[in-house]
CSV table of C-alpha atoms in Angstrom, one decimal:
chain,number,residue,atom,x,y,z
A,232,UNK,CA,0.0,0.0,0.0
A,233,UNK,CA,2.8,2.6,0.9
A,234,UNK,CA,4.3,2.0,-2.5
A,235,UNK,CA,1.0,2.7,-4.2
A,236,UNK,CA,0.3,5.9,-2.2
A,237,UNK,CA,4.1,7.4,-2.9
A,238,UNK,CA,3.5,6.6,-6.8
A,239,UNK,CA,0.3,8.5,-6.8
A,240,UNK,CA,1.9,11.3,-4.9
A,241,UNK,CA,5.1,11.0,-7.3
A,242,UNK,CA,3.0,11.4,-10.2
A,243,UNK,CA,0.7,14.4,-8.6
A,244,UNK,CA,3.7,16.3,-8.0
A,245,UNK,CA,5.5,16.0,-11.2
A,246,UNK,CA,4.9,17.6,-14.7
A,247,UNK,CA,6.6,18.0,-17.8
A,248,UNK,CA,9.0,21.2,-17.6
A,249,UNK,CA,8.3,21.6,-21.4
A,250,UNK,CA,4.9,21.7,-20.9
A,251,UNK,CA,2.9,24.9,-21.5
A,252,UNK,CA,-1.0,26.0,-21.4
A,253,UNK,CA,-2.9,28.7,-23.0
A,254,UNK,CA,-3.6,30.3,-19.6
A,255,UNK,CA,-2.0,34.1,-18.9
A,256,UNK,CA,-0.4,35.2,-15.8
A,257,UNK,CA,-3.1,37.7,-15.4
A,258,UNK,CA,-4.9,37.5,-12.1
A,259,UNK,CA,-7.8,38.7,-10.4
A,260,UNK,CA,-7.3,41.6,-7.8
A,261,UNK,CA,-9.4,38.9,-5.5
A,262,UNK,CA,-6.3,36.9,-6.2
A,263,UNK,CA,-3.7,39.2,-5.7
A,264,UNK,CA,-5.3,40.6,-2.1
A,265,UNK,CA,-4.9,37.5,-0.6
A,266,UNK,CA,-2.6,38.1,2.1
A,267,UNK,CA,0.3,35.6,3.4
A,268,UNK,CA,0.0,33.0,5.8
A,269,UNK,CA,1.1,33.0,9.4
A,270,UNK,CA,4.2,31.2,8.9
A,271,UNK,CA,5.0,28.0,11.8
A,272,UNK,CA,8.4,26.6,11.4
A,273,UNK,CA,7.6,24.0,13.3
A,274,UNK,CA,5.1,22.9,10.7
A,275,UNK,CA,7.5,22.7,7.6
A,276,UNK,CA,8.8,19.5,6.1
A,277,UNK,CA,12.3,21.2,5.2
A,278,UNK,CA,15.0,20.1,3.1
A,279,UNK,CA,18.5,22.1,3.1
A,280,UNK,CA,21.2,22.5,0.1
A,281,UNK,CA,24.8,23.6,0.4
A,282,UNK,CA,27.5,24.6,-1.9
A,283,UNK,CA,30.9,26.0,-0.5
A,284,UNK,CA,31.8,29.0,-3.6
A,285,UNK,CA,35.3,29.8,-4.8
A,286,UNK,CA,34.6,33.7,-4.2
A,287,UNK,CA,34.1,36.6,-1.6
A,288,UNK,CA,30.7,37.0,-0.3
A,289,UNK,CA,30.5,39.9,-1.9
A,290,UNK,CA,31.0,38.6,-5.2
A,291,UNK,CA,28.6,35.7,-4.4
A,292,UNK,CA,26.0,38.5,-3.1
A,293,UNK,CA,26.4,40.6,-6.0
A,294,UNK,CA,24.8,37.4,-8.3
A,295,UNK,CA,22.5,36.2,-6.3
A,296,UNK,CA,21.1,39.8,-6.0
A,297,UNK,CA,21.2,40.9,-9.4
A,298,UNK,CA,20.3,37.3,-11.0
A,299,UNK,CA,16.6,37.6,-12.2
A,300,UNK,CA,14.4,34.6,-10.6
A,301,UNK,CA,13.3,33.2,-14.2
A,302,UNK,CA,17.2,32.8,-14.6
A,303,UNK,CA,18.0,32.0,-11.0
A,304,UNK,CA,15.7,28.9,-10.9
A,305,UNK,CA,16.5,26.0,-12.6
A,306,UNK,CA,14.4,24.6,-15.2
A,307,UNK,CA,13.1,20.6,-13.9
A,308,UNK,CA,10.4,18.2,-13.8
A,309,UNK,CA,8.3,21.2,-11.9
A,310,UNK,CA,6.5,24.2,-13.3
A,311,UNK,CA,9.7,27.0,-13.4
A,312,UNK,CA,9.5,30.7,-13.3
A,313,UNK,CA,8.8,32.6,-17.0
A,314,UNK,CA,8.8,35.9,-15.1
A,315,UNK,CA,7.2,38.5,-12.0
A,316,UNK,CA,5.8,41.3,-10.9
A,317,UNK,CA,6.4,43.9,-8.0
A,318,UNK,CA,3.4,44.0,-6.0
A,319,UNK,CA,4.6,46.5,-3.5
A,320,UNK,CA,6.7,50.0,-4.5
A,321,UNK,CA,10.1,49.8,-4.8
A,322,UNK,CA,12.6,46.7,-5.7
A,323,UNK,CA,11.5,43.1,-4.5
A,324,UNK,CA,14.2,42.2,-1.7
A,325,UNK,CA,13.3,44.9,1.0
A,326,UNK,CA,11.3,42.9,4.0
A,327,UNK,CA,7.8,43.3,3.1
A,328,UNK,CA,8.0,43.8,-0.8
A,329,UNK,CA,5.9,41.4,-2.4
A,330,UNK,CA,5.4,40.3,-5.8
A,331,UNK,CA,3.8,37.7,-8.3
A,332,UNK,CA,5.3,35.0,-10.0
A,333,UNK,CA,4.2,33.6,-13.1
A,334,UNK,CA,5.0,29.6,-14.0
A,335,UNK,CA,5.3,28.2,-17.5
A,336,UNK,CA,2.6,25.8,-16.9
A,337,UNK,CA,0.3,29.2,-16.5
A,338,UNK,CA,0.0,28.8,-13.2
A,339,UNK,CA,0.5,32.1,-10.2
A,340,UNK,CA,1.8,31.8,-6.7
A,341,UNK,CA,2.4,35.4,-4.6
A,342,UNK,CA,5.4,35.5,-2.6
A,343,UNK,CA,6.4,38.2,0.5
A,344,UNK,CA,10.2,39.0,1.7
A,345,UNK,CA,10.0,38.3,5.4
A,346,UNK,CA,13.4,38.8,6.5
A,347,UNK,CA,16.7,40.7,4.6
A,348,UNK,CA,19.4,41.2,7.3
A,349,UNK,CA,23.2,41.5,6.4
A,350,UNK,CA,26.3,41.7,8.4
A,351,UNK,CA,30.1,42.0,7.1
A,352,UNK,CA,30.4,38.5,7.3
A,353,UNK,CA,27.0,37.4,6.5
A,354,UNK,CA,24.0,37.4,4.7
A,355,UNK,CA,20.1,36.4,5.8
A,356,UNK,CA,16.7,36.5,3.3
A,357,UNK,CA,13.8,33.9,4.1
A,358,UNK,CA,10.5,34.6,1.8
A,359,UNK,CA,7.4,33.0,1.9
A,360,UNK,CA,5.2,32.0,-1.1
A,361,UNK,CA,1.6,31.0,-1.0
A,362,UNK,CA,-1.6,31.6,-3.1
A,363,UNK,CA,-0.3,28.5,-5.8
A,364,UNK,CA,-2.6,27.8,-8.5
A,365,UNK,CA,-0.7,25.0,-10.2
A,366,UNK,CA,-2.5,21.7,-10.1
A,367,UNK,CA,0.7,20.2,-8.8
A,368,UNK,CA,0.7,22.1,-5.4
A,369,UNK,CA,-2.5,20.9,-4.5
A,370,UNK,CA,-1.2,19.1,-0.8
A,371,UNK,CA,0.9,22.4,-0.3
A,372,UNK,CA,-0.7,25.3,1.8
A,373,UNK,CA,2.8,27.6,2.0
A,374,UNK,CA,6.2,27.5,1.3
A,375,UNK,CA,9.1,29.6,3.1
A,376,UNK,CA,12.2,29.8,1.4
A,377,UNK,CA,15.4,30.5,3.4
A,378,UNK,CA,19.0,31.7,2.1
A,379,UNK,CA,22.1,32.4,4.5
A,380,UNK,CA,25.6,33.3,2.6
A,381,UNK,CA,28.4,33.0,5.2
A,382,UNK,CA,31.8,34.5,4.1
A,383,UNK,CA,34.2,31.5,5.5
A,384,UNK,CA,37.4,33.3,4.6
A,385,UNK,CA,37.9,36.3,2.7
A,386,UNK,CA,38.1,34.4,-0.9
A,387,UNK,CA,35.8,31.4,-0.2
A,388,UNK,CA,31.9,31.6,0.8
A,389,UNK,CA,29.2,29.4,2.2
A,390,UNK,CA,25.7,29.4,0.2
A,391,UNK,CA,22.8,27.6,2.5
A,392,UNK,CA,19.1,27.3,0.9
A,393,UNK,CA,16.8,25.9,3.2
A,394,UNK,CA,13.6,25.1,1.8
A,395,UNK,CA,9.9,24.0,3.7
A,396,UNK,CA,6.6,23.8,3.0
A,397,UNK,CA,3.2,23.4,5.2
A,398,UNK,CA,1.0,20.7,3.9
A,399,UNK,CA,-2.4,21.4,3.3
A,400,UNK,CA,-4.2,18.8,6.2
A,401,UNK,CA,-7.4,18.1,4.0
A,402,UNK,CA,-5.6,17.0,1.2
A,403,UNK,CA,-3.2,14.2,0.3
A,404,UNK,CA,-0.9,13.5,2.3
A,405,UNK,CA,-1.2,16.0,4.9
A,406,UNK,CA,-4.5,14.1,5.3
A,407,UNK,CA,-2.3,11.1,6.3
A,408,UNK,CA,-1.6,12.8,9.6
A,409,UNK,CA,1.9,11.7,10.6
A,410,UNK,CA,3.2,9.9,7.7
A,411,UNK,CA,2.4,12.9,5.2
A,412,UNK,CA,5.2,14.8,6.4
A,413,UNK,CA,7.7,12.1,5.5
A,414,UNK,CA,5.7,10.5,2.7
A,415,UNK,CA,5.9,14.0,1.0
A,416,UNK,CA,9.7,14.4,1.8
A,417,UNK,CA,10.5,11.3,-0.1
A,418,UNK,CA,8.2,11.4,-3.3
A,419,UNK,CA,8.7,15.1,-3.5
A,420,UNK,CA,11.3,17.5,-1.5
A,421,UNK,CA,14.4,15.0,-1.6
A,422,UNK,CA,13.5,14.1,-5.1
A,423,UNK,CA,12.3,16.8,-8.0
A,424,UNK,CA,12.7,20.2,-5.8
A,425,UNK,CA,16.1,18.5,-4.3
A,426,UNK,CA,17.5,17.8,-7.9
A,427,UNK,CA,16.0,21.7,-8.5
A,428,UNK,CA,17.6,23.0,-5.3
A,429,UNK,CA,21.0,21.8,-6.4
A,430,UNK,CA,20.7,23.1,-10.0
A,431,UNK,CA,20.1,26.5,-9.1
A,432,UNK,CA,22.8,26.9,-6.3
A,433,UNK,CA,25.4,25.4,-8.9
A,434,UNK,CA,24.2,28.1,-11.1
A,435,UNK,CA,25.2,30.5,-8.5
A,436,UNK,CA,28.6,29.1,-7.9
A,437,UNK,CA,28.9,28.8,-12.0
A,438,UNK,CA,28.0,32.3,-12.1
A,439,UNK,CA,29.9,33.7,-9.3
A,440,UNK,CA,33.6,31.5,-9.6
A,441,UNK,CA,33.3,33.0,-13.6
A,442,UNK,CA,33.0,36.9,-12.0
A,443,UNK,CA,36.0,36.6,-9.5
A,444,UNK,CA,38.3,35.6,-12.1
């Protein structure tokens, strides 16, 4: 039976990244008023990625800050960015600034800086995103994204990307009470947004070793 159940939620979380619909990235303002969730740590099924980069943080900062998020993310098995839109006045990146993203299956999610604190040595930005449309986050109620860049000497630089997401308790798995948590963490967060998490972070280190030469 647990075979059976982590195929159906394999195949529920997966689509083809080539695959595009008709539908625009033009929401409602019903849509767009929605405001973000209340964000419990506790509640996230997390996953974490780490890549150590041959460059000063600021270096490392400087690409991960300028990078635009349809270029940023890496294109999988999931639904990936085609573009966004600021929300909120001002650049997206100040706490508070909010903006909607647009996915190439046609689908919208909104998503809110929540913390952007930096030091000389390091860097902290966690985001949430909620409000998803796509067929394929159907179990998922929020997500909170969280980045820390730690300089660990003055030519060499620690990226951390800590990812979680709230499950939805009405629908599969979160339904599942306990085992929904780790159910979705294998057919899901250490499989298609894992192989996605590492993609886009070796971008990054692609990105920023070519800029400090």
């Amino acid at each position: 039976m647990f075979r059976h159940v982590f195929t159906l939620l394999t195949a529920a979380l997966a689509t083809d990244a080539g695959a595009q619909t008709s539908l625009p990235c033009a929401p409602t303002p019903a849509y767009l008023a929605v405001p973000p969730p209340v964000v419990v740590v506790d509640d996230l099924v997390e996953r974490t990625e780490t890549i150590e980069i041959a460059g000063p943080l600021e270096t490392v900062l400087d690409v991960v800050n300028s990078t635009e998020l349809e270029d940023a993310v890496a294109e999988s098995d999931l639904p990936h960015v085609v573009g966004t839109r600021p929300l909120t006045e001002g650049a997206f990146g100040m706490e508070g600034t909010r903006r909607l993203v647009c996915l190439s299956d046609g689908s919208t999610v909104l998503e809110q800086v929540l913390v952007r604190d930096r030091t000389e040595t390091a860097y902290h930005f966690r985001y949430v995103v909620w409000n998803y449309t796509t067929p394929q986050a159907d179990a998922i109620d929020y997500g909170v994204g969280d980045f820390l860049i730690t300089a660990t000497s003055d030519t060499a630089t620690r990226l951390e990307w800590s990812y979680g997401f709230k499950l939805k308790p009405g629908n599969f798995p979160g339904n599942l009470g306990p085992l929904g948590g780790p159910l979705f963490r294998l057919a899901f967060l250490d499989r298609a947004y894992a192989n996605m998490m590492r993609a886009t972070l070796e971008g990054y280190r692609a990105s920023a070793e070519t800029s400090n030469r």
